[in-house]
Steps between C-alpha positions, in 0.01 A plus 500: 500500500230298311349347811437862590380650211190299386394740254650795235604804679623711802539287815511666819707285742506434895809688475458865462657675196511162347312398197504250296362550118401217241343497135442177319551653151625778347332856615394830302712808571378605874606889574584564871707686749760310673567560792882396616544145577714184380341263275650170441361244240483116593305396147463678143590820361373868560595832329454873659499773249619823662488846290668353199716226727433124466566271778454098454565285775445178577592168772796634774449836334435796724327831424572771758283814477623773722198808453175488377508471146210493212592156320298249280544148596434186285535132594682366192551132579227305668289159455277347729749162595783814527317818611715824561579492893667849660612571837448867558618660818415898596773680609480714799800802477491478889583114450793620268647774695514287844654218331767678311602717800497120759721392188721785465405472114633801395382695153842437318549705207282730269125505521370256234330638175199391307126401613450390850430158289797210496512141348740240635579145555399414885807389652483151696484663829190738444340182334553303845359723679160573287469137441512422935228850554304304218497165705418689764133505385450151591579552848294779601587469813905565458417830289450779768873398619681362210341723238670853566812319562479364086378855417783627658761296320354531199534890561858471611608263164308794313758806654762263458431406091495663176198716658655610750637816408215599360242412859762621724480858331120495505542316903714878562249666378731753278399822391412455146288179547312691797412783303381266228330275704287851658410531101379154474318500832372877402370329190344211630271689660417788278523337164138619387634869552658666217867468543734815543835413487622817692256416783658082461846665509384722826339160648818292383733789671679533104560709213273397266740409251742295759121323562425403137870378506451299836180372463588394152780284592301316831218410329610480113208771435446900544204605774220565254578102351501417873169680566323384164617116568292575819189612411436289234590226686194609760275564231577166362425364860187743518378341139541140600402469843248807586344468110545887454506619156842626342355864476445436875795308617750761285294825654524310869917444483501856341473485155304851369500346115358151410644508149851532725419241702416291246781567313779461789275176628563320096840614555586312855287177479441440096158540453228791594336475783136323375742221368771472751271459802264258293790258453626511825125386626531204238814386682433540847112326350777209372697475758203487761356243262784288519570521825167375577524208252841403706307466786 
């Protein structure tokens, strides 16, 4: 993994829905939407704060996100002789619902409770198989055939683990996790719109109140937390990389009061807006500094 990540960050791989991620030191907070995948540390330590849930994981540990969920990630253990190395691997519920059915893996007892978030050791088998899909990168050649084949297994160990109950009801596609995952998608792309929970519930095919309860449980937060995680996650993004103004950025992800905005943005990242996007340039200025120094 260190031959093929030559500098801090997200690396895109030969092999698609494969990434590999590194850091050299310890990061700030970074506020994003994950998107379901499996992510397996080789090197250092990571925590993922979701509503008020804390998950630290670190070497043959495996993090297992199931829905799109609102989380704030933090590298917690890294050096520059030992940076943080991850494996992360998108999951495709097509991938997951052809597998279990070849398998005959069948969704064995009640549907699992809690966030679509879980923490576990990665048993020997799954570890085999990431570690050969990893080698696979110096052999470009073998990965259009050998690839899939390492996805695959690494799918099947997955059903057949600790996660499995959980992936196999979100493979089946059951009613309550469709109807929240039409709230999520619903949200996703009308988060700037004032949110009406009866027209959510409508979208979601719910009672509002069986909603609330659903939603709740999935992603460890109620829609309006969901939606507000959202937009001032944008408006960070907006602030950082586009150089709009907060008054801007909160009016553009659909904030009508700056003094809100402001308030709810001190709230999620720790610092007003002025401040927080001021010392984020300082470490990405840092980071770029050192990086060229390295080099």
């Amino acid at each position: 993994m260190e031959r093929h990540t030559p500098a801090d960050g997200i690396h895109p791989t030969a092999i698609p829905r494969v990434f590999l991620i590194r850091a050299a030191r310890p990061s700030e907070p970074l506020h994003a939407l994950h998107e379901p995948a499996l992510c397996i540390v080789a090197q250092g330590r990571k925590q993922v704060l979701l509503a008020d849930e804390l998950f630290v994981y670190g070497p043959e540990q495996c993090l297992v996100v199931s829905v799109d969920l609102p989380v704030t990630g933090q590298v917690i253990e890294a050096t520059p002789r030992a940076p943080y190395l991850c494996l992360r691997v998108d999951l495709d519920p097509g991938q997951l619902s052809a597998v279990m059915l070849e398998a005959a893996l069948e969704p064995s007892g009640p549907k699992p409770r809690g966030p679509g978030m879980s923490l576990s050791p990665a048993e020997p088998a799954l570890l085999d198989a990431a570690t050969r899909l990893v080698r696979l990168l110096d052999s470009p050649r073998d990965i259009a055939f050998l690839a899939p084949l390492c996805i695959r297994e690494m799918v099947y160990r997955l059903l057949a683990s600790g996660h499995g109950a959980r992936l196999r009801h979100i493979a089946l596609a059951g009613e309550r996790l469709d109807s929240v995952n039409r709230a999520i998608t619903w949200l996703k792309h009308h988060y700037t719109e004032p949110l009406r929970i009866e027209q959510l519930a409508r979208v979601a095919h719910m009672s509002t109140s069986a909603l609330h309860h659903h939603f709740k449980s999935l992603t460890a937060m109620s829609p309006l937390q969901y939606q507000k995680h959202l937009r001032l996650q944008e408006a960070r993004r907006l602030m950082l990389g586009q150089a709009l103004d907060a008054a801007s950025a909160g009016h553009s992800v659909g904030y009508e009061s700056p003094s809100q905005f402001n308030r709810e943005y001190s709230r999620l990242f720790g610092a007003p807006p002025a401040r927080d996007i001021s010392r984020l340039r300082g470490t990405l200025q840092g980071h770029a500094q050192r990086a060229n120094a390295s080099t």
